[in-house]
Structure formats: structure tokens, C-alpha cells
């Protein structure tokens, strides 16, 4: 008789692994019958053990998994002893925890590696994306040398701008840092950038020369790449696209204003005006750094660009003291 679909052959259901004799014929063993039966028993046993394991894992929330780094099991919570996290040693920052227990007793493993090193690396990456030079990478508000009343006032003004940047961003308030070389303008500009980067804002620090060159490179994007490789390395973007990139930043820092391209007739560079104007239309703050005084900055940028920087309460911060570099050299 033919077996029903999906059922085992009758031979597999008999003990001893053989079929019953038919028509007086002697019994013959069926190869593999015992193996099939034993496999079924093993599957049933495994399924029962798996179900029991899942039930135990669900109800026993204090059970500890072994540490993925050391292989050691943590002490269970029901021992009455306080939980002590496993630790690893960082050569720079000392010991740091590998795990922690949350409120319901579940053991949680931290991402591998020293968290302080991870934060430092993230900060370096942000600084690199913001194009902040390595010389200024460690410039902060707390290490600015403010020995005089004027220096303390400038420090407070820049720190307030960073602290209240949300309101500055909403209103499009710009900032101009002007004064002699070596007076700390880049230091405080970098301190502002670091503060904003740490809070998730987008910042770019570029010289006026670099911005003008970036825009002018877009004019030649269709030229022969062998004749003008720099323009093609810029990504073959149009002028409008380049300006939109500059305009989209939360804060654009333009350094070395007054040391940029000039046309033969001495006219102001229209490229800088276009970038400043695009940001003005979006209420995106721009920070300008220059060695010139207010009148000189206005002449370098043009009256229209300078007016946009000062509109709505744009601040002019004066660094009127001797160069820190010269003082350090003389000392």
C-alpha cells in the first residue's frame, strides 16, 4: 500500500528498524530506518531543550552574558553584592568601563574603545571638516590670554556670541573681528567654531582668497582638465552651486579679508559679495576676520557687502593691543 503524502514509510515505524514479514517471506532490514527514527527523537529533544532555554532566558533577567572581550561572565544580580563594571586601561585617559547594568538588571556593553579617545577623534574630524588649521586646533575660550580689561571684554563678547548663537542664527547677526596681527582674532574665531561644532552646527573656516578661487574655478569647469586640473578637482560645480554650498553653512568664517584678488581697476571682488549676499538672504551669520579697520574692511568688500554684515546689529569687535607673538618673542 502506498504511504500517504508527507508520512514516513511504514518501515520507519517498526522497532528494530525492519519490516514485518509478508507472504511468509523472511524479514529484510531496511537501511537507514533506525537512523531516521533516532533523528526524529533527537529533533524532539532539541526542540524541548530550546523551548526551555527561551523560557529561562525570558524570566531570568538577571542572568549575565560573558564579556565579548574577556570571555568572563559577570556576577549575577541576585547575589546581593553591588555591580562592579569590568574595565580596560587606556594609556592616555586611564581606566574606562566596558559594561553597565540598567535599572531592570540587564547588562549593557559599551561600544569598544576608550570613550574619551572616541570623543577626541570625533572632535578632530569635525575640525578637519571645518578646515580649521592645526595651529589653531586647541584654541578655546578658557585658554585665551585676557590680561587687560579690553581683552576680557572682547573675550566676553565672543563667548556670548557663541553661547547665544541660536538667536544669532535666527536673526542673521554677523560678527567682524578686526585688529592688528597676532592679537588673538583667529584664537577666538576658532573658539566660537569649536563651541558651535560641539553643538552640531556646520562651520567652515576659509580665507577670502580661497573663497574667491573656489568660485572662479567654477567658471572654468568646462576647460580641458589637463590645462586646468584644479577646476576639475573641485567637482565641476557651477558658480551657483558653489555659492549655495557656502550659503548653506550655519557659520562661515572668512579670514584675511583685505588680502584677496583685486581687479585691475581696483574694484571690490564680486565673488565675496555674492557669497555674503547669499548668506544675508538666508539670515546665515558670517564671521569676518581682518587686520584692517572698519573703513578698510568696507573698502575691501564694498559698501553693499559691509552694510549686510552690519545690518540688524552685526558686531564689530576691536582687537587694539600689541601682538602676542611679538610679546612672546621679546620675553
Coordinates of C-alpha atoms in Angstrom, one line a residue:
X1 CA 0.0 0.0 0.0
X2 CA 1.3 3.4 -0.9
X3 CA 2.1 5.7 2.0
X4 CA 0.1 8.9 2.4
X5 CA 1.8 12.0 1.2
X6 CA 4.2 13.6 3.8
X7 CA 4.2 10.4 6.0
X8 CA 7.1 8.2 6.8
X9 CA 7.3 4.7 5.2
X10 CA 5.8 2.0 7.4
X11 CA 9.3 0.6 7.8
X12 CA 10.3 3.6 9.9
X13 CA 7.6 3.0 12.4
X14 CA 8.6 -0.6 13.4
X15 CA 11.0 -1.3 16.2
X16 CA 14.3 -2.8 15.3
X17 CA 14.5 -1.0 12.0
X18 CA 12.9 -3.8 9.9
X19 CA 9.6 -4.5 8.1
X20 CA 7.1 -7.2 9.1
X21 CA 7.3 -10.4 7.1
X22 CA 4.9 -10.6 4.1
X23 CA 3.5 -13.8 2.5
X24 CA 5.8 -16.0 4.5
X25 CA 9.0 -14.2 3.2
X26 CA 11.8 -13.7 5.7
X27 CA 12.3 -10.2 7.1
X28 CA 14.9 -8.0 5.5
X29 CA 16.5 -5.0 7.2
X30 CA 15.7 -1.5 5.7
X31 CA 18.9 0.6 5.5
X32 CA 18.6 3.9 7.4
X33 CA 15.4 3.2 9.2
X34 CA 16.9 3.3 12.7
X35 CA 18.8 6.5 11.7
X36 CA 15.5 8.2 10.7
X37 CA 13.8 7.3 14.0
X38 CA 16.8 8.4 16.1
X39 CA 16.9 11.7 14.2
X40 CA 13.2 12.3 14.9
X41 CA 13.8 11.7 18.6
X42 CA 16.8 14.0 18.6
X43 CA 14.8 16.8 16.9
X44 CA 12.1 16.4 19.5
X45 CA 14.6 16.5 22.3
X46 CA 16.4 19.6 20.9
X47 CA 13.1 21.4 20.4
X48 CA 12.1 20.8 24.0
X49 CA 15.5 22.0 25.3
X50 CA 15.3 25.1 23.1
X51 CA 11.8 26.0 24.4
X52 CA 13.1 25.6 28.0
X53 CA 16.1 27.7 27.2
X54 CA 13.9 30.5 25.8
X55 CA 11.6 30.4 28.7
X56 CA 14.5 30.6 31.1
X57 CA 16.1 33.5 29.2
X58 CA 12.8 35.4 29.3
X59 CA 12.2 35.0 33.0
X60 CA 15.7 35.1 34.3
X61 CA 16.6 38.8 33.5
X62 CA 19.5 38.9 35.9
X63 CA 21.5 36.3 34.0
X64 CA 24.8 37.7 32.8
X65 CA 26.2 37.2 29.3
X66 CA 30.0 36.7 29.1
X67 CA 32.1 39.7 28.2
X68 CA 32.7 39.8 24.5
X69 CA 36.3 40.9 25.1
X70 CA 37.4 38.8 28.0
X71 CA 35.0 35.9 27.9
X72 CA 34.4 36.2 31.7
X73 CA 30.9 36.0 33.0
X74 CA 29.7 38.9 35.2
X75 CA 28.3 38.2 38.6
X76 CA 24.5 37.7 38.7
X77 CA 22.4 40.5 40.3
X78 CA 20.7 38.2 42.8
X79 CA 23.9 37.6 44.9
X80 CA 23.2 40.8 46.8
X81 CA 26.6 42.3 46.0
X82 CA 26.8 45.7 44.2
X83 CA 27.5 45.6 40.5
X84 CA 31.1 46.4 39.5
X85 CA 31.7 47.0 35.8
X86 CA 34.6 45.4 34.0
X87 CA 37.2 47.9 33.0
X88 CA 40.0 48.3 30.5
X89 CA 43.0 50.6 30.6
X90 CA 43.6 53.5 28.2
X91 CA 47.2 54.6 28.0
X92 CA 46.1 58.2 27.6
X93 CA 42.9 58.5 29.8
X94 CA 43.2 55.7 32.3
X95 CA 40.6 53.1 33.1
X96 CA 37.2 53.1 31.4
X97 CA 34.2 50.8 31.9
X98 CA 33.3 48.1 29.5
X99 CA 29.7 47.5 30.7
X100 CA 26.9 48.8 32.9
X101 CA 23.7 47.4 34.4
X102 CA 20.5 49.3 33.7
X103 CA 17.5 49.8 36.0
X104 CA 15.9 46.5 35.2
X105 CA 19.0 44.5 35.7
X106 CA 20.0 44.0 32.1
X107 CA 23.7 44.1 31.4
X108 CA 24.7 46.5 28.6
X109 CA 28.0 46.6 26.8
X110 CA 29.5 49.9 25.8
X111 CA 31.0 50.3 22.3
X112 CA 34.6 49.1 22.1
X113 CA 37.4 51.6 22.8
X114 CA 38.1 54.4 25.2
X115 CA 35.1 56.8 25.1
X116 CA 37.4 59.8 25.7
X117 CA 39.6 58.8 22.8
X118 CA 36.5 58.5 20.7
X119 CA 35.3 61.9 21.6
X120 CA 38.7 63.4 20.8
X121 CA 38.7 61.7 17.4
X122 CA 35.3 63.0 16.6
X123 CA 36.4 66.5 17.6
X124 CA 39.4 66.2 15.3
X125 CA 37.2 65.0 12.4
X126 CA 34.8 68.0 12.9
X127 CA 37.8 70.4 13.0
X128 CA 39.1 68.9 9.8
X129 CA 35.8 69.2 8.1
X130 CA 35.6 72.8 9.3
X131 CA 39.0 73.4 7.7
X132 CA 40.5 74.8 11.0
X133 CA 44.2 74.8 10.7
X134 CA 46.2 72.6 13.1
X135 CA 47.9 75.6 14.7
X136 CA 44.5 76.8 16.0
X137 CA 43.0 73.4 16.8
X138 CA 43.4 73.8 20.5
X139 CA 42.2 77.4 20.7
X140 CA 39.4 77.7 23.3
X141 CA 37.8 80.4 25.4
X142 CA 39.4 79.1 28.6
X143 CA 43.0 79.4 27.2
X144 CA 42.7 82.9 25.7
X145 CA 45.2 85.3 27.3
X146 CA 43.0 88.1 28.6
X147 CA 45.3 90.2 30.8
X148 CA 43.7 93.6 30.2
X149 CA 40.2 95.0 30.6
X150 CA 39.9 95.4 26.8
X151 CA 40.9 91.8 26.2
X152 CA 38.5 90.5 28.9
X153 CA 35.7 92.5 27.2
X154 CA 36.5 91.0 23.8
X155 CA 36.6 87.5 25.3
X156 CA 33.2 88.0 26.9
X157 CA 31.7 89.4 23.7
X158 CA 32.9 86.4 21.6
X159 CA 31.8 83.9 24.2
X160 CA 28.4 85.4 24.4
X161 CA 28.1 85.2 20.6
X162 CA 28.8 81.5 20.7
X163 CA 26.6 80.9 23.7
X164 CA 23.7 82.7 22.1
X165 CA 24.3 81.5 18.6
X166 CA 20.8 80.1 18.3
X167 CA 19.3 83.6 18.5
X168 CA 22.2 85.0 16.3
X169 CA 21.4 82.3 13.7
X170 CA 17.7 83.1 13.7
X171 CA 18.3 86.8 13.2
X172 CA 21.3 86.5 10.9
X173 CA 23.7 88.5 13.2
X174 CA 27.2 88.7 11.8
X175 CA 30.5 89.3 13.6
X176 CA 33.6 91.2 12.5
X177 CA 36.9 90.6 14.3
X178 CA 39.4 93.3 13.3
X179 CA 42.7 94.4 14.7
X180 CA 46.5 94.1 14.5
X181 CA 48.1 90.8 13.6
X182 CA 48.8 88.5 16.5
X183 CA 46.1 89.9 18.8
X184 CA 44.0 86.7 19.1
X185 CA 41.4 87.1 16.4
X186 CA 41.9 83.6 15.0
X187 CA 42.0 82.2 18.5
X188 CA 38.6 83.5 19.4
X189 CA 37.1 82.7 16.0
X190 CA 38.3 79.1 16.4
X191 CA 36.9 79.0 20.0
X192 CA 33.5 80.1 18.6
X193 CA 33.7 77.4 15.8
X194 CA 34.6 74.7 18.4
X195 CA 31.7 75.7 20.5
X196 CA 29.3 75.5 17.6
X197 CA 30.7 72.3 16.2
X198 CA 30.2 70.6 19.6
X199 CA 26.5 71.5 19.4
X200 CA 26.0 70.1 16.0
X201 CA 26.3 73.3 13.8
X202 CA 28.0 73.4 10.5
X203 CA 31.1 75.7 10.3
X204 CA 33.7 76.4 7.6
X205 CA 36.8 78.5 8.1
X206 CA 38.3 79.8 4.8
X207 CA 40.3 82.7 3.7
X208 CA 38.9 85.3 1.3
X209 CA 41.4 84.2 -1.2
X210 CA 40.2 80.5 -1.0
X211 CA 36.6 81.5 -1.4
X212 CA 37.3 83.7 -4.5
X213 CA 39.4 81.0 -6.0
X214 CA 36.7 78.4 -5.4
X215 CA 34.1 80.5 -7.2
X216 CA 36.4 81.4 -10.1
X217 CA 37.3 77.7 -10.5
X218 CA 33.7 77.0 -11.3
X219 CA 33.9 79.4 -14.2
X220 CA 36.4 77.2 -15.9
X221 CA 34.8 73.8 -15.2
X222 CA 34.4 73.0 -18.9
X223 CA 38.0 73.7 -19.8
X224 CA 40.5 71.0 -20.7
X225 CA 41.3 69.1 -17.4
X226 CA 45.0 68.9 -18.4
X227 CA 45.1 72.7 -18.7
X228 CA 43.2 73.4 -15.5
X229 CA 43.2 70.3 -13.2
X230 CA 42.3 72.3 -10.1
X231 CA 39.0 73.4 -11.5
X232 CA 38.0 69.8 -12.3
X233 CA 39.2 68.6 -8.9
X234 CA 36.6 70.9 -7.4
X235 CA 33.9 68.7 -8.6
X236 CA 32.8 70.5 -11.8
X237 CA 30.2 72.5 -9.9
X238 CA 28.6 75.6 -11.3
X239 CA 29.1 79.1 -9.7
X240 CA 25.5 78.9 -8.3
X241 CA 26.2 75.5 -6.8
X242 CA 29.4 76.7 -5.1
X243 CA 27.7 79.8 -3.7
X244 CA 24.8 77.6 -2.4
X245 CA 27.4 75.4 -0.6
X246 CA 28.8 78.5 1.2
X247 CA 25.4 79.8 1.9
X248 CA 24.1 76.6 3.5
X249 CA 26.6 76.6 6.4
X250 CA 25.4 77.7 9.8
X251 CA 28.5 79.8 10.2
X252 CA 31.0 80.8 7.5
X253 CA 34.3 82.3 8.8
X254 CA 36.1 84.5 6.2
X255 CA 39.7 85.2 7.2
X256 CA 42.3 87.5 5.7
X257 CA 39.7 90.0 4.3
X258 CA 41.7 92.7 2.5
X259 CA 44.3 90.2 1.2
X260 CA 42.4 88.9 -1.8
X261 CA 42.1 89.1 -5.6
X262 CA 41.5 92.6 -6.9
X263 CA 40.5 93.5 -10.4
X264 CA 42.9 95.7 -12.4
X265 CA 40.7 98.8 -11.8
X266 CA 40.8 98.1 -8.1
X267 CA 37.1 97.2 -7.8
X268 CA 35.9 95.0 -4.9
X269 CA 35.8 91.3 -5.6
X270 CA 32.2 90.5 -6.7
X271 CA 32.7 86.8 -5.7
X272 CA 32.9 87.7 -2.0
X273 CA 29.8 90.0 -2.3
X274 CA 27.9 87.1 -3.9
X275 CA 28.7 84.7 -1.1
X276 CA 28.0 87.3 1.6
X277 CA 24.7 88.3 -0.1
X278 CA 23.6 84.7 -0.5
X279 CA 24.1 84.2 3.3
X280 CA 22.4 87.5 4.1
X281 CA 19.3 86.5 2.2
X282 CA 19.1 83.2 4.2
X283 CA 19.9 85.0 7.5
X284 CA 23.0 82.9 7.9
X285 CA 25.7 84.6 10.0
X286 CA 29.1 85.4 8.6
X287 CA 32.2 86.0 10.7
X288 CA 34.9 88.2 9.1
X289 CA 38.5 88.4 10.3
X290 CA 40.7 91.3 9.1
X291 CA 43.7 93.4 10.0
X292 CA 42.0 96.4 8.6
X293 CA 39.9 98.9 10.4
X294 CA 36.2 99.3 9.7
X295 CA 36.7 101.7 6.8
X296 CA 39.3 99.5 5.3
X297 CA 37.1 96.4 5.5
X298 CA 34.3 98.4 3.9
X299 CA 36.6 99.4 1.1
X300 CA 37.9 95.8 0.6
X301 CA 34.5 94.2 0.5
X302 CA 32.5 97.1 -0.9
X303 CA 29.8 99.2 0.8
X304 CA 27.0 96.8 -0.1
X305 CA 28.7 93.7 1.5
X306 CA 29.8 95.7 4.5
X307 CA 26.3 97.0 5.1
X308 CA 24.9 93.5 5.0
X309 CA 27.5 92.4 7.7
X310 CA 26.5 95.3 10.0
X311 CA 22.7 95.2 9.4
X312 CA 20.5 94.1 12.3
X313 CA 23.1 94.5 15.0
X314 CA 26.2 93.0 13.3
X315 CA 29.0 93.4 15.8
X316 CA 32.4 95.0 15.1
X317 CA 35.0 93.7 17.7
X318 CA 38.2 95.7 18.0
X319 CA 41.5 93.9 19.0
X320 CA 43.5 97.1 19.8
X321 CA 46.6 95.9 21.6
X322 CA 50.1 94.6 20.8
X323 CA 50.8 91.3 19.1
X324 CA 51.0 88.3 21.4
X325 CA 53.6 86.9 19.0
X326 CA 55.9 89.9 19.4
X327 CA 55.5 89.9 23.2
X328 CA 56.3 86.2 23.4
X329 CA 59.4 86.8 21.2
X330 CA 60.6 89.7 23.3
X331 CA 60.1 87.8 26.6

